[in-house]
mmCIF file of C-alpha atoms and ligand atoms in Angstrom:
data_model
loop_
_atom_site.group_PDB
_atom_site.id
_atom_site.type_symbol
_atom_site.label_atom_id
_atom_site.label_comp_id
_atom_site.label_asym_id
_atom_site.label_seq_id
_atom_site.Cartn_x
_atom_site.Cartn_y
_atom_site.Cartn_z
ATOM 1 C CA GLY A 14 118.059 39.536 123.979
ATOM 2 C CA PRO A 15 119.490 36.101 123.149
ATOM 3 C CA VAL A 16 122.732 34.826 124.684
ATOM 4 C CA PHE A 17 124.516 33.302 121.701
ATOM 5 C CA LEU A 18 127.178 30.628 121.634
ATOM 6 C CA TYR A 19 128.011 30.375 117.943
ATOM 7 C CA ASP A 20 129.411 27.247 116.263
ATOM 8 C CA CYS A 21 130.523 27.730 112.654
ATOM 9 C CA ASP A 22 132.911 26.944 109.787
ATOM 10 C CA THR A 23 133.904 30.478 108.748
ATOM 11 C CA GLY A 24 133.227 30.641 105.625
ATOM 12 C CA ILE A 25 131.778 33.659 103.827
ATOM 13 C CA ASP A 26 128.143 33.473 104.966
ATOM 14 C CA ASP A 27 129.374 32.519 108.464
ATOM 15 C CA ALA A 28 131.482 35.713 108.338
ATOM 16 C CA MET A 29 128.377 37.763 107.448
ATOM 17 C CA THR A 30 126.617 36.108 110.391
ATOM 18 C CA LEU A 31 129.462 37.058 112.737
ATOM 19 C CA LEU A 32 129.102 40.663 111.572
ATOM 20 C CA TYR A 33 125.349 40.501 112.126
ATOM 21 C CA LEU A 34 125.851 39.117 115.647
ATOM 22 C CA ALA A 35 128.523 41.754 116.331
ATOM 23 C CA SER A 36 126.097 44.500 115.299
ATOM 24 C CA LEU A 37 123.539 43.142 117.797
ATOM 25 C CA VAL A 38 126.176 43.024 120.537
ATOM 26 C CA ARG A 39 127.166 46.622 119.831
ATOM 27 C CA ALA A 40 123.518 47.663 119.966
ATOM 28 C CA GLY A 41 123.028 45.836 123.280
ATOM 29 C CA GLU A 42 120.452 43.515 121.650
ATOM 30 C CA ALA A 43 122.287 40.208 122.180
ATOM 31 C CA GLU A 44 125.241 38.673 123.962
ATOM 32 C CA LEU A 45 127.913 36.593 122.263
ATOM 33 C CA VAL A 46 129.631 34.449 124.895
ATOM 34 C CA GLY A 47 131.891 32.445 122.593
ATOM 35 C CA VAL A 48 132.498 30.973 119.166
ATOM 36 C CA GLY A 49 133.557 27.424 118.288
ATOM 37 C CA THR A 50 134.738 26.301 114.881
ATOM 38 C CA VAL A 51 134.397 23.006 113.064
ATOM 39 C CA HIS A 52 135.601 21.417 109.825
ATOM 40 C CA GLY A 53 133.328 22.248 106.899
ATOM 41 C CA ASN A 54 133.961 25.124 104.536
ATOM 42 C CA VAL A 55 137.604 25.051 105.717
ATOM 43 C CA ASP A 56 139.588 23.295 108.479
ATOM 44 C CA PRO A 57 138.679 24.463 112.006
ATOM 45 C CA LEU A 58 141.934 26.344 112.715
ATOM 46 C CA THR A 59 141.529 28.356 109.508
ATOM 47 C CA GLY A 60 137.896 28.920 110.513
ATOM 48 C CA ALA A 61 138.957 30.147 113.958
ATOM 49 C CA LEU A 62 141.537 32.562 112.531
ATOM 50 C CA ASN A 63 138.889 33.829 110.092
ATOM 51 C CA THR A 64 136.467 34.259 112.995
ATOM 52 C CA LEU A 65 139.056 36.346 114.854
ATOM 53 C CA ARG A 66 139.704 38.433 111.725
ATOM 54 C CA VAL A 67 135.990 39.188 111.396
ATOM 55 C CA LEU A 68 135.427 39.923 115.095
ATOM 56 C CA GLU A 69 138.466 42.195 115.137
ATOM 57 C CA ALA A 70 137.202 44.060 112.060
ATOM 58 C CA ALA A 71 133.880 44.510 113.888
ATOM 59 C CA GLY A 72 135.533 45.576 117.147
ATOM 60 C CA VAL A 73 133.832 42.794 119.129
ATOM 61 C CA THR A 74 136.477 40.595 120.760
ATOM 62 C CA GLU A 75 136.163 41.381 124.475
ATOM 63 C CA GLY A 76 134.731 38.349 126.299
ATOM 64 C CA VAL A 77 134.354 36.286 123.098
ATOM 65 C CA PRO A 78 136.686 33.262 123.282
ATOM 66 C CA VAL A 79 137.191 31.534 119.933
ATOM 67 C CA ALA A 80 137.707 27.780 120.356
ATOM 68 C CA VAL A 81 138.873 25.336 117.698
ATOM 69 C CA GLY A 82 136.732 22.213 117.405
ATOM 70 C CA ALA A 83 136.494 18.950 115.503
ATOM 71 C CA ALA A 84 138.818 18.591 112.521
ATOM 72 C CA ARG A 85 136.885 15.698 111.024
ATOM 73 C CA PRO A 86 133.411 14.139 110.947
ATOM 74 C CA MET A 87 132.444 11.266 113.266
ATOM 75 C CA ALA A 88 132.340 8.509 110.646
ATOM 76 C CA GLN A 89 133.628 9.632 107.259
ATOM 77 C CA ASP A 90 136.452 11.541 105.594
ATOM 78 C CA VAL A 91 136.644 15.308 105.789
ATOM 79 C CA HIS A 92 135.695 17.519 102.795
ATOM 80 C CA TYR A 93 136.013 21.276 102.427
ATOM 81 C CA ALA A 94 134.030 23.760 100.312
ATOM 82 C CA LEU A 95 136.850 25.840 98.861
ATOM 83 C CA ASP A 96 135.028 26.362 95.533
ATOM 84 C CA TRP A 97 132.354 28.364 97.351
ATOM 85 C CA HIS A 98 134.431 30.130 99.992
ATOM 86 C CA GLY A 99 137.964 30.362 98.550
ATOM 87 C CA THR A 100 141.076 28.520 99.673
ATOM 88 C CA ASP A 101 141.290 30.778 102.751
ATOM 89 C CA GLY A 102 137.543 30.564 103.495
ATOM 90 C CA LEU A 103 137.145 34.334 103.062
ATOM 91 C CA GLY A 104 136.939 34.545 99.293
ATOM 92 C CA ASP A 105 140.685 34.424 98.592
ATOM 93 C CA THR A 106 141.140 37.836 100.194
ATOM 94 C CA HIS A 107 144.202 36.507 102.058
ATOM 95 C CA LEU A 108 143.828 38.911 104.948
ATOM 96 C CA PRO A 109 146.667 39.392 107.442
ATOM 97 C CA ASP A 110 146.809 37.245 110.575
ATOM 98 C CA PRO A 111 144.490 38.340 113.375
ATOM 99 C CA ALA A 112 145.939 39.955 116.502
ATOM 100 C CA GLY A 113 144.231 37.411 118.787
ATOM 101 C CA ARG A 114 144.629 33.665 119.091
ATOM 102 C CA PRO A 115 142.133 30.847 119.614
ATOM 103 C CA VAL A 116 141.800 29.658 123.219
ATOM 104 C CA ALA A 117 143.251 26.298 124.322
ATOM 105 C CA GLU A 118 139.875 24.798 125.253
ATOM 106 C CA SER A 119 138.212 22.718 122.514
ATOM 107 C CA ALA A 120 134.914 23.867 121.040
ATOM 108 C CA PRO A 121 132.869 20.904 122.416
ATOM 109 C CA ALA A 122 134.363 21.445 125.916
ATOM 110 C CA GLN A 123 133.531 25.141 125.638
ATOM 111 C CA ILE A 124 129.895 24.312 124.811
ATOM 112 C CA VAL A 125 129.606 22.131 127.908
ATOM 113 C CA ARG A 126 131.361 24.622 130.199
ATOM 114 C CA LEU A 127 129.307 27.639 129.077
ATOM 115 C CA ALA A 128 126.056 25.665 129.232
ATOM 116 C CA ARG A 129 126.880 24.742 132.842
ATOM 117 C CA GLU A 130 127.835 28.348 133.674
ATOM 118 C CA ARG A 131 124.650 29.808 132.147
ATOM 119 C CA PRO A 132 122.054 27.027 132.602
ATOM 120 C CA GLY A 133 118.892 27.579 130.589
ATOM 121 C CA GLU A 134 120.239 30.718 128.918
ATOM 122 C CA LEU A 135 122.255 29.770 125.838
ATOM 123 C CA THR A 136 121.071 29.872 122.264
ATOM 124 C CA LEU A 137 123.388 27.437 120.539
ATOM 125 C CA LEU A 138 123.548 28.719 116.963
ATOM 126 C CA ALA A 139 125.195 26.246 114.580
ATOM 127 C CA THR A 140 125.895 27.050 110.934
ATOM 128 C CA GLY A 141 128.494 24.417 110.087
ATOM 129 C CA PRO A 142 128.558 20.621 110.328
ATOM 130 C CA LEU A 143 127.240 19.472 113.716
ATOM 131 C CA THR A 144 130.296 17.527 114.924
ATOM 132 C CA ASN A 145 131.014 19.847 117.880
ATOM 133 C CA LEU A 146 127.400 19.716 119.071
ATOM 134 C CA GLY A 147 127.347 15.932 118.701
ATOM 135 C CA ALA A 148 130.611 15.654 120.641
ATOM 136 C CA ALA A 149 129.271 17.960 123.375
ATOM 137 C CA LEU A 150 126.163 15.736 123.704
ATOM 138 C CA LEU A 151 128.455 12.732 124.167
ATOM 139 C CA LEU A 152 130.585 14.623 126.746
ATOM 140 C CA ASP A 153 127.649 15.655 128.919
ATOM 141 C CA GLY A 154 124.394 13.717 128.891
ATOM 142 C CA GLU A 155 122.643 16.563 130.718
ATOM 143 C CA LEU A 156 123.467 19.118 128.032
ATOM 144 C CA PRO A 157 119.969 19.109 126.458
ATOM 145 C CA SER A 158 118.402 20.311 129.716
ATOM 146 C CA LEU A 159 120.996 23.095 130.105
ATOM 147 C CA VAL A 160 120.527 24.840 126.737
ATOM 148 C CA ARG A 161 117.666 27.215 125.970
ATOM 149 C CA GLU A 162 117.486 26.532 122.238
ATOM 150 C CA VAL A 163 119.535 25.071 119.376
ATOM 151 C CA VAL A 164 119.236 26.874 116.038
ATOM 152 C CA VAL A 165 120.779 25.093 113.062
ATOM 153 C CA MET A 166 121.281 26.136 109.447
ATOM 154 C CA GLY A 167 121.088 22.877 107.566
ATOM 155 C CA GLY A 168 119.050 20.322 105.662
ATOM 156 C CA ALA A 169 116.787 20.360 102.624
ATOM 157 C CA PHE A 170 113.261 18.995 102.365
ATOM 158 C CA ASP A 171 111.339 19.985 99.204
ATOM 159 C CA HIS A 172 114.330 21.975 97.987
ATOM 160 C CA PRO A 173 117.085 20.031 96.179
ATOM 161 C CA GLY A 174 120.352 19.462 97.960
ATOM 162 C CA ASN A 175 123.386 21.633 97.352
ATOM 163 C CA ILE A 176 126.077 18.984 97.664
ATOM 164 C CA THR A 177 124.294 15.852 96.459
ATOM 165 C CA THR A 178 120.883 15.667 94.821
ATOM 166 C CA HIS A 179 119.077 15.588 98.165
ATOM 167 C CA ALA A 180 121.627 16.508 100.840
ATOM 168 C CA GLU A 181 122.580 19.937 102.146
ATOM 169 C CA ALA A 182 126.257 20.541 102.929
ATOM 170 C CA ASN A 183 126.197 21.044 106.717
ATOM 171 C CA ILE A 184 124.288 17.802 107.278
ATOM 172 C CA TRP A 185 126.142 15.828 104.594
ATOM 173 C CA HIS A 186 129.514 16.785 106.129
ATOM 174 C CA ASP A 187 128.615 14.854 109.308
ATOM 175 C CA PRO A 188 125.313 12.952 109.097
ATOM 176 C CA GLU A 189 125.917 10.971 112.321
ATOM 177 C CA ALA A 190 126.488 14.129 114.370
ATOM 178 C CA ALA A 191 123.426 15.811 112.851
ATOM 179 C CA ASP A 192 121.271 12.812 113.706
ATOM 180 C CA LEU A 193 122.460 12.973 117.339
ATOM 181 C CA VAL A 194 121.406 16.628 117.486
ATOM 182 C CA PHE A 195 117.917 15.883 116.085
ATOM 183 C CA ALA A 196 117.499 12.897 118.421
ATOM 184 C CA ALA A 197 118.365 14.789 121.616
ATOM 185 C CA ASP A 198 115.644 16.103 123.902
ATOM 186 C CA TRP A 199 116.173 19.841 123.424
ATOM 187 C CA PRO A 200 114.300 22.489 121.414
ATOM 188 C CA VAL A 201 115.757 22.597 117.899
ATOM 189 C CA VAL A 202 114.988 25.129 115.184
ATOM 190 C CA LEU A 203 116.173 24.006 111.745
ATOM 191 C CA VAL A 204 116.673 26.487 108.912
ATOM 192 C CA PRO A 205 117.019 24.461 105.683
ATOM 193 C CA LEU A 206 117.683 25.448 102.077
ATOM 194 C CA ASP A 207 113.895 25.645 101.569
ATOM 195 C CA ALA A 208 113.971 28.796 103.732
ATOM 196 C CA THR A 209 117.400 30.183 102.866
ATOM 197 C CA HIS A 210 117.370 29.994 99.063
ATOM 198 C CA PRO A 211 114.462 32.402 98.560
ATOM 199 C CA THR A 212 116.404 35.031 100.560
ATOM 200 C CA ALA A 213 119.123 35.354 97.859
ATOM 201 C CA VAL A 214 120.340 38.935 97.582
ATOM 202 C CA HIS A 215 120.849 40.503 94.148
ATOM 203 C CA ASP A 216 122.278 43.622 92.407
ATOM 204 C CA ASP A 217 120.505 46.307 94.334
ATOM 205 C CA TRP A 218 121.406 44.910 97.764
ATOM 206 C CA LEU A 219 124.980 44.073 96.811
ATOM 207 C CA ASP A 220 125.531 47.478 95.227
ATOM 208 C CA ARG A 221 124.151 49.289 98.280
ATOM 209 C CA LEU A 222 126.522 47.325 100.525
ATOM 210 C CA GLY A 223 129.459 47.948 98.171
ATOM 211 C CA ALA A 224 128.737 51.675 98.041
ATOM 212 C CA HIS A 225 128.533 52.147 101.808
ATOM 213 C CA ASP A 226 131.455 54.184 103.019
ATOM 214 C CA SER A 227 132.624 52.356 106.146
ATOM 215 C CA PRO A 228 135.461 49.906 106.778
ATOM 216 C CA VAL A 229 133.183 47.050 107.851
ATOM 217 C CA ALA A 230 130.846 47.422 104.852
ATOM 218 C CA ARG A 231 133.858 47.502 102.522
ATOM 219 C CA PHE A 232 135.278 44.425 104.285
ATOM 220 C CA ALA A 233 131.944 42.587 103.892
ATOM 221 C CA ALA A 234 131.595 43.545 100.223
ATOM 222 C CA ARG A 235 135.153 42.442 99.505
ATOM 223 C CA ILE A 236 134.635 39.026 101.110
ATOM 224 C CA LEU A 237 131.270 38.564 99.370
ATOM 225 C CA LYS A 238 132.695 39.080 95.887
ATOM 226 C CA PHE A 239 134.031 35.499 95.521
ATOM 227 C CA TYR A 240 130.787 34.051 96.913
ATOM 228 C CA GLU A 241 128.744 36.129 94.464
ATOM 229 C CA ASP A 242 130.839 34.817 91.585
ATOM 230 C CA ALA A 243 130.302 31.246 92.811
ATOM 231 C CA TYR A 244 126.520 31.677 93.253
ATOM 232 C CA THR A 245 125.705 33.717 90.170
ATOM 233 C CA PRO A 246 125.675 30.771 87.666
ATOM 234 C CA THR A 247 123.351 28.728 89.900
ATOM 235 C CA LEU A 248 120.968 31.675 90.424
ATOM 236 C CA LYS A 249 121.133 32.652 86.725
ATOM 237 C CA ARG A 250 121.595 36.295 87.758
ATOM 238 C CA ARG A 251 124.055 38.126 89.978
ATOM 239 C CA GLY A 252 123.418 37.195 93.574
ATOM 240 C CA ALA A 253 124.356 35.228 96.664
ATOM 241 C CA VAL A 254 122.567 33.167 99.316
ATOM 242 C CA ILE A 255 123.675 34.222 102.801
ATOM 243 C CA HIS A 256 122.226 31.085 104.409
ATOM 244 C CA ASP A 257 123.734 31.309 107.869
ATOM 245 C CA ALA A 258 122.540 34.827 108.641
ATOM 246 C CA LEU A 259 118.906 33.740 108.250
ATOM 247 C CA ALA A 260 119.334 31.205 111.052
ATOM 248 C CA ALA A 261 120.775 33.918 113.308
ATOM 249 C CA MET A 262 117.989 36.343 112.471
ATOM 250 C CA LEU A 263 115.241 33.774 113.087
ATOM 251 C CA ALA A 264 116.865 33.078 116.477
ATOM 252 C CA VAL A 265 116.517 36.784 117.294
ATOM 253 C CA ASP A 266 113.065 37.261 115.759
ATOM 254 C CA PRO A 267 111.202 33.963 115.261
ATOM 255 C CA ALA A 268 108.165 35.860 113.939
ATOM 256 C CA LEU A 269 110.025 36.434 110.644
ATOM 257 C CA GLY A 270 109.697 32.711 109.851
ATOM 258 C CA GLU A 271 106.980 30.231 108.946
ATOM 259 C CA TYR A 272 107.426 26.793 110.439
ATOM 260 C CA ALA A 273 106.483 23.133 110.291
ATOM 261 C CA HIS A 274 106.803 21.044 113.466
ATOM 262 C CA ARG A 275 108.070 17.569 112.614
ATOM 263 C CA PRO A 276 110.486 14.986 113.970
ATOM 264 C CA VAL A 277 113.619 14.887 111.809
ATOM 265 C CA ARG A 278 115.959 12.023 110.993
ATOM 266 C CA VAL A 279 119.070 11.931 108.880
ATOM 267 C CA GLU A 280 119.544 9.213 106.261
ATOM 268 C CA LEU A 281 122.773 7.451 107.259
ATOM 269 C CA ARG A 282 122.888 4.535 104.804
ATOM 270 C CA GLY A 283 121.625 5.312 101.313
ATOM 271 C CA ASP A 284 124.143 5.298 98.469
ATOM 272 C CA LEU A 285 122.374 8.246 96.835
ATOM 273 C CA THR A 286 120.756 9.765 99.888
ATOM 274 C CA ARG A 287 123.253 9.666 102.786
ATOM 275 C CA GLY A 288 123.081 12.980 104.641
ATOM 276 C CA THR A 289 119.517 13.760 103.547
ATOM 277 C CA THR A 290 117.125 15.169 106.153
ATOM 278 C CA VAL A 291 113.741 13.447 106.341
ATOM 279 C CA TRP A 292 110.793 14.728 108.302
ATOM 280 C CA ASP A 293 108.026 12.480 109.513
ATOM 281 C CA ALA A 294 104.948 13.797 107.729
ATOM 282 C CA ARG A 295 102.538 11.142 108.978
ATOM 283 C CA SER A 296 99.524 12.401 110.880
ATOM 284 C CA LEU A 297 99.849 9.442 113.254
ATOM 285 C CA PRO A 298 103.503 9.556 114.278
ATOM 286 C CA ALA A 299 105.545 6.409 114.722
ATOM 287 C CA GLU A 300 105.819 5.034 118.258
ATOM 288 C CA ASP A 301 109.512 5.856 118.606
ATOM 289 C CA VAL A 302 108.830 9.382 117.502
ATOM 290 C CA ARG A 303 111.378 12.060 118.332
ATOM 291 C CA ARG A 304 110.674 15.450 119.771
ATOM 292 C CA PRO A 305 109.459 17.633 116.861
ATOM 293 C CA VAL A 306 111.912 20.093 115.354
ATOM 294 C CA ARG A 307 110.693 23.572 114.420
ATOM 295 C CA ILE A 308 111.566 23.704 110.719
ATOM 296 C CA ALA A 309 111.591 27.037 108.904
ATOM 297 C CA VAL A 310 109.810 26.607 105.575
ATOM 298 C CA GLY A 311 109.761 30.272 104.636
ATOM 299 C CA SER A 312 110.581 33.726 105.923
ATOM 300 C CA ASP A 313 109.901 37.429 105.453
ATOM 301 C CA VAL A 314 112.533 37.891 102.737
ATOM 302 C CA ARG A 315 112.303 41.684 102.600
ATOM 303 C CA ALA A 316 112.746 42.043 106.367
ATOM 304 C CA PHE A 317 115.737 39.673 106.308
ATOM 305 C CA GLN A 318 117.483 41.560 103.520
ATOM 306 C CA ASP A 319 116.761 45.004 105.001
ATOM 307 C CA ARG A 320 117.908 44.059 108.493
ATOM 308 C CA LEU A 321 121.064 42.334 107.284
ATOM 309 C CA LEU A 322 122.037 45.334 105.158
ATOM 310 C CA ALA A 323 121.298 47.660 108.079
ATOM 311 C CA ALA A 324 123.499 45.530 110.339
ATOM 312 C CA LEU A 325 126.427 45.376 107.904
ATOM 313 C CA THR A 326 126.302 49.145 107.395
ATOM 314 C CA SER A 327 125.878 49.965 111.108
ATOM 315 C CA PHE A 328 129.543 50.028 112.064
HETATM 316 C C1 LIG B 13 125.852 25.893 104.285
HETATM 317 O O1 LIG B 13 127.047 25.328 103.746
HETATM 318 C C2 LIG B 13 128.131 26.188 103.933
HETATM 319 O O2 LIG B 13 128.967 26.218 102.819
HETATM 320 C C3 LIG B 13 127.536 27.549 104.227
HETATM 321 O O3 LIG B 13 128.409 28.296 105.056
HETATM 322 C C4 LIG B 13 126.242 27.224 104.916
HETATM 323 O O4 LIG B 13 126.432 27.043 106.298
HETATM 324 C C5 LIG B 13 124.823 25.998 103.201
HETATM 325 O O5 LIG B 13 124.508 24.717 102.734
HETATM 326 CA CA1 LIG B 14 128.480 27.749 107.361
#
């Protein structure tokens, strides 16, 4: 199974993704060698403490260092997403402090160290702004050749943006870093809103999770409540979009997705469009063309929802 190094901004859907990854670890289907956190939904220290809370609830902490990463984007002010994730990032549940602490190493340094320790093995899963990955690329120019695959939740192509008309939050929070990641010579899988939005879960799924009699399922349902309330007006019925977990699941089982293969750039200048992802759709690519990104344009929604519910109720 995949050897995950997870970079995130925990965050409610990031928390669901941690639980999904923990379920795979417990089943012996994946390794999780570390987590790094970045500004985004919340500040990176809050995100790291949330990560520890979730891993402790799942009973998966052994051998999983949690490193704090970049507190701000490369070239703009920091913004958080407290309206979607609560002031504590976990739906205003205000859980007690975790037992563990983040490690002293920074998240970008941890990426470089683990990539050097496990050359060619790591799946770098990123579901927050890409500042830590961008910083790691600047720290070690050989990083792209050391990583097996980079899987990113981010971007929007035909789908509208979720933070500006065209931009998706993870990319908009640090467009320069995202562009570095898409420019580097490594295999990137991008899971944009076009793929995540159709996977929205609704009453039946949420009620089945809420009714499951186990501490982890209750914990997940409790955290999801705030997110559901935030999403329901935009979906026009009760529901939530657990974006980040789709990226993790497509990393485990790529056959659940449908893909386009296109070079991707990030708009860095437009007044209305900064942070927008643009793919090169020309049949004759430009001369300076980048390595194509594998972009998820759809997925097996039923399989995603069934497997995520099975994972969250497996503890
Ligand atoms: C992304 O933004 C964050 O708020 C979510 O955690 C997800 O990673 C969706 O645009
Ligand atoms: Ca996230």
